[in-house]
Short mmCIF file of C-alpha atoms in Angstrom, two decimals:
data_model
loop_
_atom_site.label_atom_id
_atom_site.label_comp_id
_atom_site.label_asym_id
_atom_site.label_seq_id
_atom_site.Cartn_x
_atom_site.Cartn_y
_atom_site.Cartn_z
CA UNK Y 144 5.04 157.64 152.60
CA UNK Y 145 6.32 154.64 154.50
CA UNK Y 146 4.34 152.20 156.65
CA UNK Y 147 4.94 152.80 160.31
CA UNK Y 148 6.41 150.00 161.87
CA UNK Y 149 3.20 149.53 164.35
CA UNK Y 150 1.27 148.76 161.52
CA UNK Y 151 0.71 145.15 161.00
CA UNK Y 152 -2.40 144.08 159.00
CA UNK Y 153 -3.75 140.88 159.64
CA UNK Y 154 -3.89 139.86 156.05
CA UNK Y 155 -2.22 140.61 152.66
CA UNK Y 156 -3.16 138.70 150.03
CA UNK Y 157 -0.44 138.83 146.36
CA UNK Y 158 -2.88 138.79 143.63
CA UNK Y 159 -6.34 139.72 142.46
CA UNK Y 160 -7.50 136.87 140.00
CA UNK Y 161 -11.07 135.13 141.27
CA UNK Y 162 -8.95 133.26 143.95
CA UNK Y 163 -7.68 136.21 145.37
CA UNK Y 164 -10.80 138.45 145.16
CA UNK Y 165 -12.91 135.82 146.82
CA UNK Y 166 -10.30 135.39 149.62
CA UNK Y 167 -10.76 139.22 149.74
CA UNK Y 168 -14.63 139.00 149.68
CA UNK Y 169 -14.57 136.28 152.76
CA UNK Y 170 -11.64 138.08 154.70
CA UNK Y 171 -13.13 141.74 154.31
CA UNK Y 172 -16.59 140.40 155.41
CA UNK Y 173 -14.52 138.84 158.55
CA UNK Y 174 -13.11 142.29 159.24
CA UNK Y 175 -9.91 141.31 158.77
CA UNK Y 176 -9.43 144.01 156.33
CA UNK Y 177 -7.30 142.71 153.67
CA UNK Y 178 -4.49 144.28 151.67
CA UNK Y 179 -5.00 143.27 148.25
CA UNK Y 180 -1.39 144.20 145.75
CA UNK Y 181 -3.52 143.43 142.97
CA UNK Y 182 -0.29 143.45 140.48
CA UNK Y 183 -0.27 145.91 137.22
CA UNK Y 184 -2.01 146.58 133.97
CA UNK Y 185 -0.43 144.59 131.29
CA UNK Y 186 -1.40 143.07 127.91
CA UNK Y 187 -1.07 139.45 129.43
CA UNK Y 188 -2.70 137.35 131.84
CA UNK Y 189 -0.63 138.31 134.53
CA UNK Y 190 -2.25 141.39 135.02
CA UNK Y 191 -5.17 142.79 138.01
CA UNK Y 192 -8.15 140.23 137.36
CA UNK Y 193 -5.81 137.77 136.16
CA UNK Y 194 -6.39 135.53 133.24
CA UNK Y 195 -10.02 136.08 132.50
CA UNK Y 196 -9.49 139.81 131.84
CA UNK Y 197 -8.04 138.30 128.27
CA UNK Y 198 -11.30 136.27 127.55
CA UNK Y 199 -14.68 137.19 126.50
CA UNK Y 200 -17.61 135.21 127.00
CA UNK Y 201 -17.31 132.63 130.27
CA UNK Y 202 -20.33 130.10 129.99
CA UNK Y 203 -19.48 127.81 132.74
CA UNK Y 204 -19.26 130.21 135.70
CA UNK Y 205 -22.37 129.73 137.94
CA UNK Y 206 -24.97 131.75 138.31
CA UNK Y 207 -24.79 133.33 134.92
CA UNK Y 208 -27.21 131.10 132.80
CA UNK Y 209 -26.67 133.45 130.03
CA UNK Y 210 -23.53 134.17 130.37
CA UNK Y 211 -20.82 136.84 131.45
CA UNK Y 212 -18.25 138.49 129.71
CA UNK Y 213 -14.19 137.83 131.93
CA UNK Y 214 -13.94 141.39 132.65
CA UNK Y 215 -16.85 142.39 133.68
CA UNK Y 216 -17.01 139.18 136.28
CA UNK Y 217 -13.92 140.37 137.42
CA UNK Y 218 -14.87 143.53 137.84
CA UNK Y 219 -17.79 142.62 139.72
CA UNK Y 220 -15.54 140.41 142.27
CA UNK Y 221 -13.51 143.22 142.71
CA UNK Y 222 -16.30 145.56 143.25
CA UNK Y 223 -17.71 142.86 145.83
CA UNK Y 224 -14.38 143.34 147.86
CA UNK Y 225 -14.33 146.92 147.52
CA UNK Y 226 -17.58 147.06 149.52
CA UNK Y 227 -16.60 145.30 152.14
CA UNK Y 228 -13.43 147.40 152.79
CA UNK Y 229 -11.01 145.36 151.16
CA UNK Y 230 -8.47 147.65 150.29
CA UNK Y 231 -6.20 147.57 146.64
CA UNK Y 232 -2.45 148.54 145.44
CA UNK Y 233 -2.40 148.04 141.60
CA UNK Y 234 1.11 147.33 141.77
CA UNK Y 235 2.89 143.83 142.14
CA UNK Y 236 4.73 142.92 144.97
CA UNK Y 237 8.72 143.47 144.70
CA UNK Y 238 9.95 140.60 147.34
CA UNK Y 239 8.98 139.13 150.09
CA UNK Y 240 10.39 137.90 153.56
CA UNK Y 241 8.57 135.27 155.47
CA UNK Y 242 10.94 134.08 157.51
CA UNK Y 243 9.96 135.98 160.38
CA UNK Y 244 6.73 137.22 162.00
CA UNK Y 245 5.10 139.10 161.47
CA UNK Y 246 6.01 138.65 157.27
CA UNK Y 247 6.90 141.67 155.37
CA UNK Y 248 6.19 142.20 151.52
CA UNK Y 249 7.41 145.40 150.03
CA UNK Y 250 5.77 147.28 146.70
CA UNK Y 251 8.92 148.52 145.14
CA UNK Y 252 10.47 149.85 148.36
CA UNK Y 253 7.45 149.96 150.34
CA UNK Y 254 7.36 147.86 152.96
CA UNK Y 255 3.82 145.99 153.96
CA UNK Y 256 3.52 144.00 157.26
CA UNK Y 257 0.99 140.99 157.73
CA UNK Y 258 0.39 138.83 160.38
CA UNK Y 259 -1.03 136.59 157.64
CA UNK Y 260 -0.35 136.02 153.85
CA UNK Y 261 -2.29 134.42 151.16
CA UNK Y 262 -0.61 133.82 147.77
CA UNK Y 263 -3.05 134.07 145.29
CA UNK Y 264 -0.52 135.02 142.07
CA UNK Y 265 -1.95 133.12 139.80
CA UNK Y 266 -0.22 131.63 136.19
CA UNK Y 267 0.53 133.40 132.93
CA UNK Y 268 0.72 132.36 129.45
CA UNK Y 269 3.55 130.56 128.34
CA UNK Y 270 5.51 132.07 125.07
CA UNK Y 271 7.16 130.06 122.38
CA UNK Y 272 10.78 130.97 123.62
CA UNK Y 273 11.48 132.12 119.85
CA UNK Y 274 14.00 135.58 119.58
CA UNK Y 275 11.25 136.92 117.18
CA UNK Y 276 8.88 136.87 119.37
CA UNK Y 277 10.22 139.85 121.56
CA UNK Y 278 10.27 141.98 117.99
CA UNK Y 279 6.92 140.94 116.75
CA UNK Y 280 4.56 141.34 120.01
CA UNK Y 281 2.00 143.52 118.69
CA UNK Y 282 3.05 143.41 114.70
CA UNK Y 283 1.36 140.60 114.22
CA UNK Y 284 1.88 138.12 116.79
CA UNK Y 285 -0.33 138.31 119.75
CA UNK Y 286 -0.77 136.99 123.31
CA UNK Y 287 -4.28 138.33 123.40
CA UNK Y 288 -7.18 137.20 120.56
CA UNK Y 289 -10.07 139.20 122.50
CA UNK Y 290 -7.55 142.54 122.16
CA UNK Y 291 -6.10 142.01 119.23
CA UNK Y 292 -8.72 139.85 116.91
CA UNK Y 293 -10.42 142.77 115.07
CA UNK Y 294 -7.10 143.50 113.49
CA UNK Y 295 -7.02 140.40 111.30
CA UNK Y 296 -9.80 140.84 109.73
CA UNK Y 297 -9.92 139.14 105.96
CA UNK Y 298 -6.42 137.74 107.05
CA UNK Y 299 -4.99 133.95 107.12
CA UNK Y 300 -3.89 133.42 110.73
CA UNK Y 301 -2.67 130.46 113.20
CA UNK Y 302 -3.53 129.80 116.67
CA UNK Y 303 -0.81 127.56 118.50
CA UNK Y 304 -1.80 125.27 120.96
CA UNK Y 305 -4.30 122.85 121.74
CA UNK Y 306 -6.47 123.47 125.35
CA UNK Y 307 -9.66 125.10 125.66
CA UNK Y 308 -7.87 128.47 125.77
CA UNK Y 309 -6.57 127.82 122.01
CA UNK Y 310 -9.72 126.37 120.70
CA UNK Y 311 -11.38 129.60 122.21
CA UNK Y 312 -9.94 132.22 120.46
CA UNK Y 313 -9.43 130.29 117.01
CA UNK Y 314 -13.63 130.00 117.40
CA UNK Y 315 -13.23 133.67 118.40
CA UNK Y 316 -10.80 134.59 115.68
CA UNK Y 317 -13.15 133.01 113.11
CA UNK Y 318 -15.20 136.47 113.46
CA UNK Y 319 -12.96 138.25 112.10
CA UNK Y 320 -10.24 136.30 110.03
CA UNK Y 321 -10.91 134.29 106.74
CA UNK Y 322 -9.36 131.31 108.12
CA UNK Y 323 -7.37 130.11 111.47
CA UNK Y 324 -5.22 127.26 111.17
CA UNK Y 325 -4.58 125.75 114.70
CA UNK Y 326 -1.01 124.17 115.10
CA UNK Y 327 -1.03 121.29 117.71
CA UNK Y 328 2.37 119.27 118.58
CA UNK Y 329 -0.05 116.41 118.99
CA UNK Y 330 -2.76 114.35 116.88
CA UNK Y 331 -5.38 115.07 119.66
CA UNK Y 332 -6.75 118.29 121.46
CA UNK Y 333 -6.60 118.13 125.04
CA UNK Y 334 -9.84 120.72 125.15
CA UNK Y 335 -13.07 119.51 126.39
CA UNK Y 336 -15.49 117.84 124.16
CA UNK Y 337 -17.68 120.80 123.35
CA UNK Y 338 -14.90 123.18 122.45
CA UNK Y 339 -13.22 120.60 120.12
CA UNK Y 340 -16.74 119.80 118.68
CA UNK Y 341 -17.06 123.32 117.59
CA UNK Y 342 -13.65 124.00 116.09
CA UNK Y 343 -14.63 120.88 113.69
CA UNK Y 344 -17.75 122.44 112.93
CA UNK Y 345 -16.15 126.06 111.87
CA UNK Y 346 -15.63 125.77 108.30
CA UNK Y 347 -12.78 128.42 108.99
CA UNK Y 348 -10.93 126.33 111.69
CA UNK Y 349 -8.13 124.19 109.94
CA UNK Y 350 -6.03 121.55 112.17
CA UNK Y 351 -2.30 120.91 111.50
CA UNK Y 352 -1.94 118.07 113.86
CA UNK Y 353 1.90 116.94 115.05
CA UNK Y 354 3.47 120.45 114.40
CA UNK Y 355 5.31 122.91 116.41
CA UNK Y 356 6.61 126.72 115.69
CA UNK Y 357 10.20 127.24 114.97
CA UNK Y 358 10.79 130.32 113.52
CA UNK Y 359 8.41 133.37 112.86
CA UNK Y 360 9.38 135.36 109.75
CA UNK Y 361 8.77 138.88 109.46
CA UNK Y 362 10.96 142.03 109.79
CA UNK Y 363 8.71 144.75 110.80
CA UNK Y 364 5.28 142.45 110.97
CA UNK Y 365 4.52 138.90 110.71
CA UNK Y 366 4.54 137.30 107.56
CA UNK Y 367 4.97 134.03 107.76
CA UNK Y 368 5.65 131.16 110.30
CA UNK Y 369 8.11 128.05 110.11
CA UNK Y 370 6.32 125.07 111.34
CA UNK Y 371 8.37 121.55 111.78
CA UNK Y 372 6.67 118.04 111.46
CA UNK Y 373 7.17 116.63 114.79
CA UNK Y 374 6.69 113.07 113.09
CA UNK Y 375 8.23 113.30 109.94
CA UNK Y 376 10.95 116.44 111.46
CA UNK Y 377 10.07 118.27 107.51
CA UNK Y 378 10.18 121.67 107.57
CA UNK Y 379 7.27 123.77 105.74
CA UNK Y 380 6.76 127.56 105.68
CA UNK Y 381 2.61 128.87 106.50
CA UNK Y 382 1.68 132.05 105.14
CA UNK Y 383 -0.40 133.72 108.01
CA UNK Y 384 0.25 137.47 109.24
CA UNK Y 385 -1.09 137.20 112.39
CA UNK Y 386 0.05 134.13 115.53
CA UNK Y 387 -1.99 134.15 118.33
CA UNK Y 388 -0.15 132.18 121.31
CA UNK Y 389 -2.23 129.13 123.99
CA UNK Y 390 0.14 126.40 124.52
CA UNK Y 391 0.15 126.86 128.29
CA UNK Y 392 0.68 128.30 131.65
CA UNK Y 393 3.46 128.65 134.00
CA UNK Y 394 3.00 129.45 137.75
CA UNK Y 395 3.76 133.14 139.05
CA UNK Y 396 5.93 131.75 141.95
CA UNK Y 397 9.21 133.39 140.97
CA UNK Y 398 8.74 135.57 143.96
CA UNK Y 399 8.74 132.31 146.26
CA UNK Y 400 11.44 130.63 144.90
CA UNK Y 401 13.25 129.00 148.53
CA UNK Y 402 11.17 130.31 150.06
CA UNK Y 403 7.89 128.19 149.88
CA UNK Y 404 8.16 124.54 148.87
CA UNK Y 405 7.16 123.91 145.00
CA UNK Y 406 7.06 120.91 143.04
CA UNK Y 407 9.01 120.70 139.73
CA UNK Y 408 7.07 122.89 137.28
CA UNK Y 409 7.45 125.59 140.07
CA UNK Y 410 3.49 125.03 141.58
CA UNK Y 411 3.20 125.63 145.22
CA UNK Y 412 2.41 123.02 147.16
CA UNK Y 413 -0.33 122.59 149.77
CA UNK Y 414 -1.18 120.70 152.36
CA UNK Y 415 -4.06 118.37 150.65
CA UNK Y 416 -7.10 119.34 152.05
CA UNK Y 417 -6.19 122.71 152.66
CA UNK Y 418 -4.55 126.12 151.33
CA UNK Y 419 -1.81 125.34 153.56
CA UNK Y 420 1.98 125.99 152.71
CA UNK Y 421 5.07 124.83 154.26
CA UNK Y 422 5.15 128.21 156.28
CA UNK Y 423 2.51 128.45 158.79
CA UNK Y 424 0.28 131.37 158.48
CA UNK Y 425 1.14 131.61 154.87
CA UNK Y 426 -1.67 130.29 152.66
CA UNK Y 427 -1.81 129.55 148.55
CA UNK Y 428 -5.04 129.25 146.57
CA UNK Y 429 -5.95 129.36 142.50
CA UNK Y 430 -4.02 128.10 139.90
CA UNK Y 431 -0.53 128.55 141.41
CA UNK Y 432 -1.24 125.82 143.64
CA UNK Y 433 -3.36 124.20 141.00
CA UNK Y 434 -2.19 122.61 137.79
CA UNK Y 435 -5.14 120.06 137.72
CA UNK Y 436 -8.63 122.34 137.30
CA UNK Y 437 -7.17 125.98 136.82
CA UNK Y 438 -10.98 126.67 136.44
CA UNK Y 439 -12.17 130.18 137.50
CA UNK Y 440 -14.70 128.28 139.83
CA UNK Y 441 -12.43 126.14 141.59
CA UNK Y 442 -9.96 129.27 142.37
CA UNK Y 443 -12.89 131.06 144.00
CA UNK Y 444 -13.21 128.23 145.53
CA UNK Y 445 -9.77 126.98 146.79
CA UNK Y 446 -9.88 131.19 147.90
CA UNK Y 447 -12.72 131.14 149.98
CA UNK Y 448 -10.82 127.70 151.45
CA UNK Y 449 -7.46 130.15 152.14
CA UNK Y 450 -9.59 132.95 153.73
CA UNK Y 451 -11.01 130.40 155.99
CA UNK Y 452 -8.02 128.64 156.66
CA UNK Y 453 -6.35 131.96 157.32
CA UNK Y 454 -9.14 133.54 159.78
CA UNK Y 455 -9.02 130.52 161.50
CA UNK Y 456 -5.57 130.86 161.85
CA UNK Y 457 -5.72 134.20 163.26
CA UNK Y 458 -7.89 133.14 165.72
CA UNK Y 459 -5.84 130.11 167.17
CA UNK Y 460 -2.64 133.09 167.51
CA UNK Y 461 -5.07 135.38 169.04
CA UNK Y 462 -6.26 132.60 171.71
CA UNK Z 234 -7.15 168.57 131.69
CA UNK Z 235 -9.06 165.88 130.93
CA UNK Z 236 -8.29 163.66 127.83
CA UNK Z 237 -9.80 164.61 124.28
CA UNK Z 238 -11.53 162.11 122.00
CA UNK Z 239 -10.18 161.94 118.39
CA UNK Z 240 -11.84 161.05 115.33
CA UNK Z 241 -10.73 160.71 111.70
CA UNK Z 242 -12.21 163.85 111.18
CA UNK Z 243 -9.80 165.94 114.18
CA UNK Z 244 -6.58 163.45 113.76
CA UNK Z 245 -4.26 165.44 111.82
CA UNK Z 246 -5.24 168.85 113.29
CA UNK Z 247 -5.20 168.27 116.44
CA UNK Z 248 -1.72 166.53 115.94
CA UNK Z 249 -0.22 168.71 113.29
CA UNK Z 250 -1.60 171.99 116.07
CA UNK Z 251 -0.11 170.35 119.04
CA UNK Z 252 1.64 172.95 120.66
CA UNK Z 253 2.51 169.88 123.35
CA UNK Z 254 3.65 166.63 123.18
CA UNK Z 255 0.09 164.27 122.67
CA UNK Z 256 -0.09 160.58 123.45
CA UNK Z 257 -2.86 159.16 121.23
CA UNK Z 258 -4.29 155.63 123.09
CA UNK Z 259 -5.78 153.36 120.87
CA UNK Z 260 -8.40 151.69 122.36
CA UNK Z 261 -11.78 149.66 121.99
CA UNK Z 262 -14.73 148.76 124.32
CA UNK Z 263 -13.98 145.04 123.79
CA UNK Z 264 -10.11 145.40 125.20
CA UNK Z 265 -10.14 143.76 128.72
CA UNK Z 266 -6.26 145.58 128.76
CA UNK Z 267 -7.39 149.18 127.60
CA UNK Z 268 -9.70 149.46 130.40
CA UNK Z 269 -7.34 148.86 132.94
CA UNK Z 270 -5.04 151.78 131.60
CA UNK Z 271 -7.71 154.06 131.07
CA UNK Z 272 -7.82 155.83 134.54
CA UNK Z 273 -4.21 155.76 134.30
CA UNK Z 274 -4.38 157.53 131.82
CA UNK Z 275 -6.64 160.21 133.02
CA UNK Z 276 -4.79 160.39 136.08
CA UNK Z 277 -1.43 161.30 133.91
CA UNK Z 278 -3.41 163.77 131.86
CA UNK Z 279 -4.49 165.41 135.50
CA UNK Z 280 -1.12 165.63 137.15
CA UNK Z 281 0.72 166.80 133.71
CA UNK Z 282 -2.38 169.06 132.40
CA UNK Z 283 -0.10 172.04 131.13
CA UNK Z 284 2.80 169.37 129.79
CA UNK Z 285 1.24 166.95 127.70
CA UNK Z 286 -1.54 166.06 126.55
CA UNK Z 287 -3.57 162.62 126.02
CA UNK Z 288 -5.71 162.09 123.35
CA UNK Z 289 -8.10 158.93 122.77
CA UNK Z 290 -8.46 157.46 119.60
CA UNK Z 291 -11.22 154.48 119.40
CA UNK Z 292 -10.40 151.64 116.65
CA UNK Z 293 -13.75 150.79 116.33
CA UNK Z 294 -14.91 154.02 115.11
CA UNK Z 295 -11.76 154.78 113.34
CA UNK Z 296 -10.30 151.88 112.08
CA UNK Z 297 -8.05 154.22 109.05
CA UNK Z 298 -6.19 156.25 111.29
CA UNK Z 299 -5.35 152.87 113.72
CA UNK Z 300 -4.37 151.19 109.73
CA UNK Z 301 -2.32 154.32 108.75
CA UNK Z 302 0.09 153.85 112.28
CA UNK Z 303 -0.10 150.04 111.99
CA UNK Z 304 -1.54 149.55 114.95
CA UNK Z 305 -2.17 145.75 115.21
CA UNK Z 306 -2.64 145.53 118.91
CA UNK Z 307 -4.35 147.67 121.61
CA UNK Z 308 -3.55 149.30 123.77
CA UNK Z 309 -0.92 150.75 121.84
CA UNK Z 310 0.08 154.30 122.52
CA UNK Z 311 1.86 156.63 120.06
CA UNK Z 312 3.64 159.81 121.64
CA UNK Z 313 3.97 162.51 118.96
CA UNK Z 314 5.78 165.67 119.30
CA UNK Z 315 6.44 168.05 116.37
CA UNK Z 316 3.79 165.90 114.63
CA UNK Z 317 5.84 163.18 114.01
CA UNK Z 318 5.63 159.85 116.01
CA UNK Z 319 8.11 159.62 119.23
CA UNK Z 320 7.09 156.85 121.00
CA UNK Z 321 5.47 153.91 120.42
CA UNK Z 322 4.02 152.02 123.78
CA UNK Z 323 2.15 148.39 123.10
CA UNK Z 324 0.00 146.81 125.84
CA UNK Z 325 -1.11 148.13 129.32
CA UNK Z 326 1.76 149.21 131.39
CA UNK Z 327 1.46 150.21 135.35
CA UNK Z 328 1.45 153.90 135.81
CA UNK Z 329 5.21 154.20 136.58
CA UNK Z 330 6.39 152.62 133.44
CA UNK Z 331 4.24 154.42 131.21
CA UNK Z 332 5.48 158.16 133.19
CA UNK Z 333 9.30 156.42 132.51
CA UNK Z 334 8.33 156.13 128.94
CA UNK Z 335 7.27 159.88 128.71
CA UNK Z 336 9.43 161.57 130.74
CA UNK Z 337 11.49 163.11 128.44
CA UNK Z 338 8.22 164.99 126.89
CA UNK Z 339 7.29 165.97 130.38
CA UNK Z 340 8.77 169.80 131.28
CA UNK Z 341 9.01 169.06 135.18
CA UNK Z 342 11.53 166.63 134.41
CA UNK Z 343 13.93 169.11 133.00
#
């Protein structure tokens, strides 16, 4: 079933992580009834609900003093949309062409037409780049410790990377392994204070400062991993069977490439101040304009800025 | 028809007696990922009711059947046919990919 060509929506926003959903929340409840392509299920954190559908408890999101658990937030900002008429494609968007009005997006080789677009795609983990990786996802080496966790119990098992995200699921990992050993290129976490304070304090949470991966070893599961001294350069071989992945995020702007301006690392770039991108009536909010906070708060945020920006956009065309 | 609930007690029967091809999901209540491919899922079960059928199989509860397939990561989805393991899916998938990876079991293809 193909759009008809008469059908332009006012909005379509590419993405459904708390930047997008909140853009949906403030657009739906403007009656601009938004199309959300809310991508597709996958085992990473590109996926509907974006990266907090891979984490477990989120402490810091207010107006849950006791706490919520990713999914079920999500969930509920999904659900918020929902009843305001927001309407969802669980698919992810194919191409786009915005150098005309009104823009066009297609879903495979449906076609979607917007007056409006708001570019809310979000960032997904970043891999090691290792050939063995491709072969041991899901034998062993993991993207997702909330998932995948319960499988190591009793096991010896590394976490590589060292954010919040990697000091959260070695802590998490600790429930279930005997001990996690989290590799870090540097001699310093860049996690805040409390997270870092808590790894010390797990008597199962062992450091191994200034190394990096270079080879996981394992034919049909993981056995071992080769880690490299980035000091020293001396090679030494760590017997864990499970490697649970956090050194990172890359933007989701492949879609944008010359198309919208980015700045080196491939972020979209905004007008400061705004959600603003170099194509007017084409808005970005959440982490793929934002390589600073990437908090979930400050994407609902910078998505209830796009929404606003956006209706207010509409508007001044409608004038 | 709707998807069945294994246990370690039903596992080999209901395999071994398959008269279709089953996909067994793997899942748990704590897995963010299964839940999103869960009405997928069902809706594949719905549309191919007669052609294959999907079976759910939950880690928790079960942990010796998900050690006995080496299942170190859910979702992961084994299609058996003949009783013997076809398939072997890990992660969520969208709906498309996951009819791609079946098709061959599915009779309207042919």
């Amino acid at each position: 079933m193909s759009t008809p060509p008469s059908d332009v929506r006012p909005i379509i926003i590419i993405g459904s992580g708390p930047a997008g959903l909140t853009a949906a929340i403030y657009t739906a409840r403007a009656s601009l009834a938004p199309l959300v392509i809310e991508g597709e299920p996958s085992s990473t954190s590109d996926q509907p609900g974006g990266q907090l559908m891979l984490t477990t408890e989120v402490e810091n999101f207010p107006g849950f003093p006791d706490g919520i658990m990713g999914p079920e937030l999500m969930t509920n900002f999904r659900a918020q949309a929902a009843r305001f008429g927001a309407e969802f494609i669980t698919e992810k968007v194919t191409r786009v062409d915005f150098s005309e009005r009104p823009f066009r997006v297609w879903v495979r080789d449906e076609e979607y037409r917007a007056e409006s677009v708001i570019v809310s795609t979000g960032a997904r983990s970043l891999m090691l780049g290792l050939e063995a990786e491709q072969r041991l996802i899901g034998h062993g080496l993991s993207t997702c410790a909330t998932c995948d966790g319960f499988f190591f119990r009793g096991h010896e098992i590394a976490v590589v990377g060292g954010g919040d995200s990697a000091i959260e699921e070695a802590t998490f990992l600790t429930k279930f392994a005997d001990k996690v050993t989290i590799i870090h290129r540097r001699d310093e976490f860049r996690a805040s204070k409390i997270m870092q304070q808590r790894a010390f304090d797990n008597p199962k949470i062992e450091m191994l400062w200034n190394h990096t991966v270079t080879e996981i070893n394992g034919t049909d599961k993981v056995e071992s991993i080769e880690v490299t001294d980035t000091v020293s350069g001396a090679v030494s071989t760590l017997d864990v069977t499970g490697v649970f992945i956090a050194i990172g995020h890359r933007p989701n702007t492949d879609l944008f490439t010359g198309v919208l301006d980015m700045d080196e690392t491939g972020y979209l770039e905004t007008v400061p101040g705004s959600s603003r991108t170099n194509i007017e009536g084409v808005f970005a909010c959440g982490d793929v304009q934002d390589h600073t906070y990437r908090q979930a708060i400050t994407a609902a945020g910078s998505g209830c800025m796009a929404a606003i920006d956006a209706e207010r956009w509409l508007e001044s065309q409608h004038a | 028809m709707a998807t069945i609930n294994l246990t370690t007690n039903t596992f080999d029967e209901t395999i071994g007696g398959s008269a279709l091809p089953i996909v067994v999901d793997f899942w748990a209540e704590w897995c963010g990922p299964c839940k999103q491919i869960a009405p997928i899922l069902d809706q594949i079960a719905d549309e191919h009711a007669g052609e294959i059928t999907i079976a759910k199989l939950n880690v928790d509860e079960h942990p010796d059947i998900a050690m006995r397939y080496q299942v170190m990561s859910i979702p992961t989805m084994l299609l058996f046919s003949g009783g013997d393991v076809r398939r072997r899916i890990v992660g969520a998938k969208s709906k498309s990919a996951l009819l791609q990876e079946f098709d061959e079991f599915l009779s309207s293809s042919h």
